[in-house]
Amino acid sequence: MLNKTIAAMLNDQINKELYSAYLYLDIANYYAEEGLDGFAHWYEVQAQEERDHAFMFRRYLLNNGETVTFDAIQKPDKTYPNHLSPLVTGFDHEQYVTSLITEIYHKAFEQKDYRTMQFLDWFIKEQAEEETNADDMVKKFKLYGSDAKGLYALNQELAARVYTPSATGPAM
Ligand code: FEO
């Protein structure tokens, strides 16, 4: 069994990860409608990764004898005035998720819950990668996105992303 507060925070993180998947699928919808299939594909893959993250939190709670409770997933309500804005939303969102993981980690540290800290280590690393990726997308778009040829090339590059279920995953 886990500390009550930590279990509740981990349970809430399932919802947050599923919302992330929802948000990224919504962004994929936007790009698909705009004819930018490579961008849409990149966010579809990202949504799959977020779903995987939700499953990892669920599995960790179950492995520790905790009850998992599902809450309603928030509706993605963002509107995108231009092709850059979803990328900025994605970067902001990843920084927010990092702050959530950091809060759980901090609580686990306070409670000397080394098992949860070990579980979260994978997410700390993953968040660093995801923030870097999201930041790179914003930077690349600012450099190349305003020119039709650059946008075409960027779209091609993003279309090549391959979904690979995480081979290692967090310590359970
Ligand atoms: Fe699961 Fe992008 O954080």
PDB file of C-alpha atoms and ligand atoms in Angstrom:
ATOM      1  CA  MET A   1       0.000   0.000   0.000  1.00  0.00           C
ATOM      2  CA  LEU A   2       1.076   3.529  -0.694  1.00  0.00           C
ATOM      3  CA  ASN A   3       0.702   6.748   1.258  1.00  0.00           C
ATOM      4  CA  LYS A   4      -2.868   8.018   0.666  1.00  0.00           C
ATOM      5  CA  THR A   5      -1.845  11.371  -0.802  1.00  0.00           C
ATOM      6  CA  ILE A   6       0.739   9.800  -3.095  1.00  0.00           C
ATOM      7  CA  ALA A   7      -1.775   7.189  -4.306  1.00  0.00           C
ATOM      8  CA  ALA A   8      -4.290   9.979  -5.028  1.00  0.00           C
ATOM      9  CA  MET A   9      -1.689  12.001  -6.934  1.00  0.00           C
ATOM     10  CA  LEU A  10      -0.683   8.958  -8.995  1.00  0.00           C
ATOM     11  CA  ASN A  11      -4.343   8.208  -9.682  1.00  0.00           C
ATOM     12  CA  ASP A  12      -4.894  11.782 -10.812  1.00  0.00           C
ATOM     13  CA  GLN A  13      -1.888  11.487 -13.104  1.00  0.00           C
ATOM     14  CA  ILE A  14      -3.713   8.733 -15.057  1.00  0.00           C
ATOM     15  CA  ASN A  15      -6.356  11.327 -15.873  1.00  0.00           C
ATOM     16  CA  LYS A  16      -3.750  13.931 -16.768  1.00  0.00           C
ATOM     17  CA  GLU A  17      -1.963  11.541 -19.138  1.00  0.00           C
ATOM     18  CA  LEU A  18      -5.237  10.580 -20.811  1.00  0.00           C
ATOM     19  CA  TYR A  19      -6.041  14.264 -21.166  1.00  0.00           C
ATOM     20  CA  SER A  20      -2.607  14.707 -22.778  1.00  0.00           C
ATOM     21  CA  ALA A  21      -3.513  11.985 -25.289  1.00  0.00           C
ATOM     22  CA  TYR A  22      -6.825  13.741 -25.924  1.00  0.00           C
ATOM     23  CA  LEU A  23      -5.146  17.130 -26.359  1.00  0.00           C
ATOM     24  CA  TYR A  24      -2.595  15.740 -28.812  1.00  0.00           C
ATOM     25  CA  LEU A  25      -5.262  13.921 -30.814  1.00  0.00           C
ATOM     26  CA  ASP A  26      -7.160  17.197 -30.965  1.00  0.00           C
ATOM     27  CA  ILE A  27      -4.026  18.881 -32.302  1.00  0.00           C
ATOM     28  CA  ALA A  28      -3.685  16.020 -34.828  1.00  0.00           C
ATOM     29  CA  ASN A  29      -7.266  16.717 -35.929  1.00  0.00           C
ATOM     30  CA  TYR A  30      -6.397  20.361 -36.497  1.00  0.00           C
ATOM     31  CA  TYR A  31      -3.346  19.573 -38.621  1.00  0.00           C
ATOM     32  CA  ALA A  32      -5.197  16.874 -40.587  1.00  0.00           C
ATOM     33  CA  GLU A  33      -7.884  19.436 -41.426  1.00  0.00           C
ATOM     34  CA  GLU A  34      -5.162  21.877 -42.497  1.00  0.00           C
ATOM     35  CA  GLY A  35      -3.659  19.298 -44.866  1.00  0.00           C
ATOM     36  CA  LEU A  36      -0.491  18.874 -42.805  1.00  0.00           C
ATOM     37  CA  ASP A  37      -0.570  15.099 -42.479  1.00  0.00           C
ATOM     38  CA  GLY A  38       2.996  14.819 -41.213  1.00  0.00           C
ATOM     39  CA  PHE A  39       2.251  17.118 -38.280  1.00  0.00           C
ATOM     40  CA  ALA A  40      -0.994  15.209 -37.659  1.00  0.00           C
ATOM     41  CA  HIS A  41       0.878  11.904 -37.667  1.00  0.00           C
ATOM     42  CA  TRP A  42       3.494  13.189 -35.211  1.00  0.00           C
ATOM     43  CA  TYR A  43       0.765  14.127 -32.729  1.00  0.00           C
ATOM     44  CA  GLU A  44      -1.075  10.844 -33.249  1.00  0.00           C
ATOM     45  CA  VAL A  45       2.115   9.043 -32.208  1.00  0.00           C
ATOM     46  CA  GLN A  46       2.456  11.414 -29.256  1.00  0.00           C
ATOM     47  CA  ALA A  47      -1.119  10.615 -28.199  1.00  0.00           C
ATOM     48  CA  GLN A  48      -0.269   6.893 -28.234  1.00  0.00           C
ATOM     49  CA  GLU A  49       2.723   7.543 -25.981  1.00  0.00           C
ATOM     50  CA  GLU A  50       0.528   9.498 -23.555  1.00  0.00           C
ATOM     51  CA  ARG A  51      -1.958   6.639 -23.397  1.00  0.00           C
ATOM     52  CA  ASP A  52       0.976   4.340 -22.581  1.00  0.00           C
ATOM     53  CA  HIS A  53       1.967   6.670 -19.749  1.00  0.00           C
ATOM     54  CA  ALA A  54      -1.578   6.464 -18.333  1.00  0.00           C
ATOM     55  CA  PHE A  55      -1.392   2.658 -18.443  1.00  0.00           C
ATOM     56  CA  MET A  56       1.939   2.741 -16.572  1.00  0.00           C
ATOM     57  CA  PHE A  57       0.488   4.788 -13.697  1.00  0.00           C
ATOM     58  CA  ARG A  58      -2.552   2.488 -13.582  1.00  0.00           C
ATOM     59  CA  ARG A  59      -0.349  -0.627 -13.512  1.00  0.00           C
ATOM     60  CA  TYR A  60       1.859   0.800 -10.760  1.00  0.00           C
ATOM     61  CA  LEU A  61      -1.156   1.523  -8.548  1.00  0.00           C
ATOM     62  CA  LEU A  62      -2.603  -1.948  -9.151  1.00  0.00           C
ATOM     63  CA  ASN A  63       0.763  -3.587  -8.472  1.00  0.00           C
ATOM     64  CA  ASN A  64       0.785  -1.809  -5.116  1.00  0.00           C
ATOM     65  CA  GLY A  65      -2.679  -2.986  -4.115  1.00  0.00           C
ATOM     66  CA  GLU A  66      -4.321   0.384  -4.707  1.00  0.00           C
ATOM     67  CA  THR A  67      -7.784   1.066  -6.092  1.00  0.00           C
ATOM     68  CA  VAL A  68      -7.850   2.902  -9.404  1.00  0.00           C
ATOM     69  CA  THR A  69     -10.627   5.449  -9.885  1.00  0.00           C
ATOM     70  CA  PHE A  70     -11.373   7.109 -13.200  1.00  0.00           C
ATOM     71  CA  ASP A  71     -12.574  10.686 -13.425  1.00  0.00           C
ATOM     72  CA  ALA A  72     -14.043  12.485 -16.441  1.00  0.00           C
ATOM     73  CA  ILE A  73     -11.433  13.562 -18.962  1.00  0.00           C
ATOM     74  CA  GLN A  74     -11.459  17.286 -19.644  1.00  0.00           C
ATOM     75  CA  LYS A  75     -12.533  18.406 -23.105  1.00  0.00           C
ATOM     76  CA  PRO A  76      -9.665  19.868 -25.147  1.00  0.00           C
ATOM     77  CA  ASP A  77     -11.007  23.373 -25.742  1.00  0.00           C
ATOM     78  CA  LYS A  78      -8.084  25.112 -27.396  1.00  0.00           C
ATOM     79  CA  THR A  79      -8.452  26.903 -30.707  1.00  0.00           C
ATOM     80  CA  TYR A  80      -5.519  27.330 -33.028  1.00  0.00           C
ATOM     81  CA  PRO A  81      -5.231  30.587 -34.960  1.00  0.00           C
ATOM     82  CA  ASN A  82      -2.166  29.467 -36.945  1.00  0.00           C
ATOM     83  CA  HIS A  83       0.102  26.483 -37.575  1.00  0.00           C
ATOM     84  CA  LEU A  84       2.571  27.493 -34.878  1.00  0.00           C
ATOM     85  CA  SER A  85       0.118  27.781 -31.977  1.00  0.00           C
ATOM     86  CA  PRO A  86      -0.506  24.011 -31.412  1.00  0.00           C
ATOM     87  CA  LEU A  87       3.254  23.531 -31.142  1.00  0.00           C
ATOM     88  CA  VAL A  88       3.446  26.211 -28.464  1.00  0.00           C
ATOM     89  CA  THR A  89       0.460  24.619 -26.692  1.00  0.00           C
ATOM     90  CA  GLY A  90       2.296  21.279 -26.793  1.00  0.00           C
ATOM     91  CA  PHE A  91       5.455  22.756 -25.294  1.00  0.00           C
ATOM     92  CA  ASP A  92       3.524  24.580 -22.549  1.00  0.00           C
ATOM     93  CA  HIS A  93       1.606  21.413 -21.787  1.00  0.00           C
ATOM     94  CA  GLU A  94       4.742  19.306 -21.420  1.00  0.00           C
ATOM     95  CA  GLN A  95       6.196  21.840 -18.984  1.00  0.00           C
ATOM     96  CA  TYR A  96       2.965  21.594 -16.988  1.00  0.00           C
ATOM     97  CA  VAL A  97       3.157  17.781 -16.950  1.00  0.00           C
ATOM     98  CA  THR A  98       6.757  17.993 -15.766  1.00  0.00           C
ATOM     99  CA  SER A  99       5.586  20.168 -12.869  1.00  0.00           C
ATOM    100  CA  LEU A 100       2.976  17.527 -11.929  1.00  0.00           C
ATOM    101  CA  ILE A 101       5.520  14.695 -11.985  1.00  0.00           C
ATOM    102  CA  THR A 102       7.889  16.848  -9.936  1.00  0.00           C
ATOM    103  CA  GLU A 103       5.195  17.427  -7.305  1.00  0.00           C
ATOM    104  CA  ILE A 104       4.540  13.702  -6.941  1.00  0.00           C
ATOM    105  CA  TYR A 105       8.267  13.049  -6.766  1.00  0.00           C
ATOM    106  CA  HIS A 106       8.650  15.680  -4.076  1.00  0.00           C
ATOM    107  CA  LYS A 107       5.836  14.153  -2.018  1.00  0.00           C
ATOM    108  CA  ALA A 108       7.396  10.705  -2.403  1.00  0.00           C
ATOM    109  CA  PHE A 109      10.725  12.129  -1.215  1.00  0.00           C
ATOM    110  CA  GLU A 110       9.071  13.701   1.846  1.00  0.00           C
ATOM    111  CA  GLN A 111       7.415  10.390   2.692  1.00  0.00           C
ATOM    112  CA  LYS A 112      10.609   8.387   2.088  1.00  0.00           C
ATOM    113  CA  ASP A 113       8.666   6.441  -0.543  1.00  0.00           C
ATOM    114  CA  TYR A 114      11.724   5.259  -2.449  1.00  0.00           C
ATOM    115  CA  ARG A 115       9.720   2.784  -4.483  1.00  0.00           C
ATOM    116  CA  THR A 116       7.574   5.543  -6.015  1.00  0.00           C
ATOM    117  CA  MET A 117      10.659   7.694  -6.544  1.00  0.00           C
ATOM    118  CA  GLN A 118      12.232   4.823  -8.466  1.00  0.00           C
ATOM    119  CA  PHE A 119       9.049   4.405 -10.506  1.00  0.00           C
ATOM    120  CA  LEU A 120       8.994   8.128 -11.283  1.00  0.00           C
ATOM    121  CA  ASP A 121      12.655   8.271 -12.324  1.00  0.00           C
ATOM    122  CA  TRP A 122      11.651   7.013 -15.771  1.00  0.00           C
ATOM    123  CA  PHE A 123       9.081   9.811 -16.087  1.00  0.00           C
ATOM    124  CA  ILE A 124      11.570  12.472 -15.007  1.00  0.00           C
ATOM    125  CA  LYS A 125      13.818  11.393 -17.893  1.00  0.00           C
ATOM    126  CA  GLU A 126      10.873  11.034 -20.278  1.00  0.00           C
ATOM    127  CA  GLN A 127       9.652  14.549 -19.473  1.00  0.00           C
ATOM    128  CA  ALA A 128      13.086  15.986 -20.203  1.00  0.00           C
ATOM    129  CA  GLU A 129      12.937  14.311 -23.631  1.00  0.00           C
ATOM    130  CA  GLU A 130       9.388  15.413 -24.304  1.00  0.00           C
ATOM    131  CA  GLU A 131      10.107  19.017 -23.379  1.00  0.00           C
ATOM    132  CA  THR A 132      13.149  19.001 -25.661  1.00  0.00           C
ATOM    133  CA  ASN A 133      11.131  17.529 -28.539  1.00  0.00           C
ATOM    134  CA  ALA A 134       8.306  20.039 -28.094  1.00  0.00           C
ATOM    135  CA  ASP A 135      10.747  22.939 -27.847  1.00  0.00           C
ATOM    136  CA  ASP A 136      12.552  21.726 -30.994  1.00  0.00           C
ATOM    137  CA  MET A 137       9.263  21.663 -32.889  1.00  0.00           C
ATOM    138  CA  VAL A 138       8.596  25.302 -31.966  1.00  0.00           C
ATOM    139  CA  LYS A 139      12.143  26.344 -32.907  1.00  0.00           C
ATOM    140  CA  LYS A 140      12.110  24.484 -36.222  1.00  0.00           C
ATOM    141  CA  PHE A 141       8.744  25.918 -37.152  1.00  0.00           C
ATOM    142  CA  LYS A 142       9.943  29.440 -36.400  1.00  0.00           C
ATOM    143  CA  LEU A 143      12.984  28.840 -38.603  1.00  0.00           C
ATOM    144  CA  TYR A 144      11.362  27.073 -41.555  1.00  0.00           C
ATOM    145  CA  GLY A 145       7.585  27.121 -41.174  1.00  0.00           C
ATOM    146  CA  SER A 146       6.812  30.476 -42.731  1.00  0.00           C
ATOM    147  CA  ASP A 147       8.156  29.400 -46.136  1.00  0.00           C
ATOM    148  CA  ALA A 148       6.096  26.915 -48.235  1.00  0.00           C
ATOM    149  CA  LYS A 149       9.106  24.756 -49.128  1.00  0.00           C
ATOM    150  CA  GLY A 150      10.297  24.721 -45.515  1.00  0.00           C
ATOM    151  CA  LEU A 151       6.843  23.796 -44.269  1.00  0.00           C
ATOM    152  CA  TYR A 152       6.635  20.984 -46.820  1.00  0.00           C
ATOM    153  CA  ALA A 153      10.013  19.594 -45.731  1.00  0.00           C
ATOM    154  CA  LEU A 154       9.078  19.841 -42.049  1.00  0.00           C
ATOM    155  CA  ASN A 155       5.816  18.046 -42.731  1.00  0.00           C
ATOM    156  CA  GLN A 156       7.756  15.250 -44.470  1.00  0.00           C
ATOM    157  CA  GLU A 157      10.179  15.004 -41.553  1.00  0.00           C
ATOM    158  CA  LEU A 158       7.401  14.719 -38.977  1.00  0.00           C
ATOM    159  CA  ALA A 159       5.597  12.090 -41.072  1.00  0.00           C
ATOM    160  CA  ALA A 160       8.552   9.757 -40.508  1.00  0.00           C
ATOM    161  CA  ARG A 161       8.028   9.442 -36.743  1.00  0.00           C
ATOM    162  CA  VAL A 162       7.520   5.803 -35.745  1.00  0.00           C
ATOM    163  CA  TYR A 163       5.516   4.716 -32.718  1.00  0.00           C
ATOM    164  CA  THR A 164       7.585   2.298 -30.659  1.00  0.00           C
ATOM    165  CA  PRO A 165       6.120   1.093 -27.386  1.00  0.00           C
ATOM    166  CA  SER A 166       8.625   1.830 -24.660  1.00  0.00           C
ATOM    167  CA  ALA A 167      10.937  -1.175 -24.352  1.00  0.00           C
ATOM    168  CA  THR A 168      12.179  -0.356 -20.874  1.00  0.00           C
ATOM    169  CA  GLY A 169       9.463   1.568 -19.029  1.00  0.00           C
ATOM    170  CA  PRO A 170       9.481   2.552 -15.372  1.00  0.00           C
ATOM    171  CA  ALA A 171      10.407   0.336 -12.422  1.00  0.00           C
ATOM    172  CA  MET A 172       7.215  -1.353 -11.231  1.00  0.00           C
TER     173      MET A 172
HETATM  174 FE1  FEO B   1       3.077  11.817 -20.511  1.00  0.00          FE
HETATM  175 FE2  FEO B   1       3.939  14.099 -22.412  1.00  0.00          FE
HETATM  176  O1  FEO B   1       3.742  13.468 -20.684  1.00  0.00           O
END
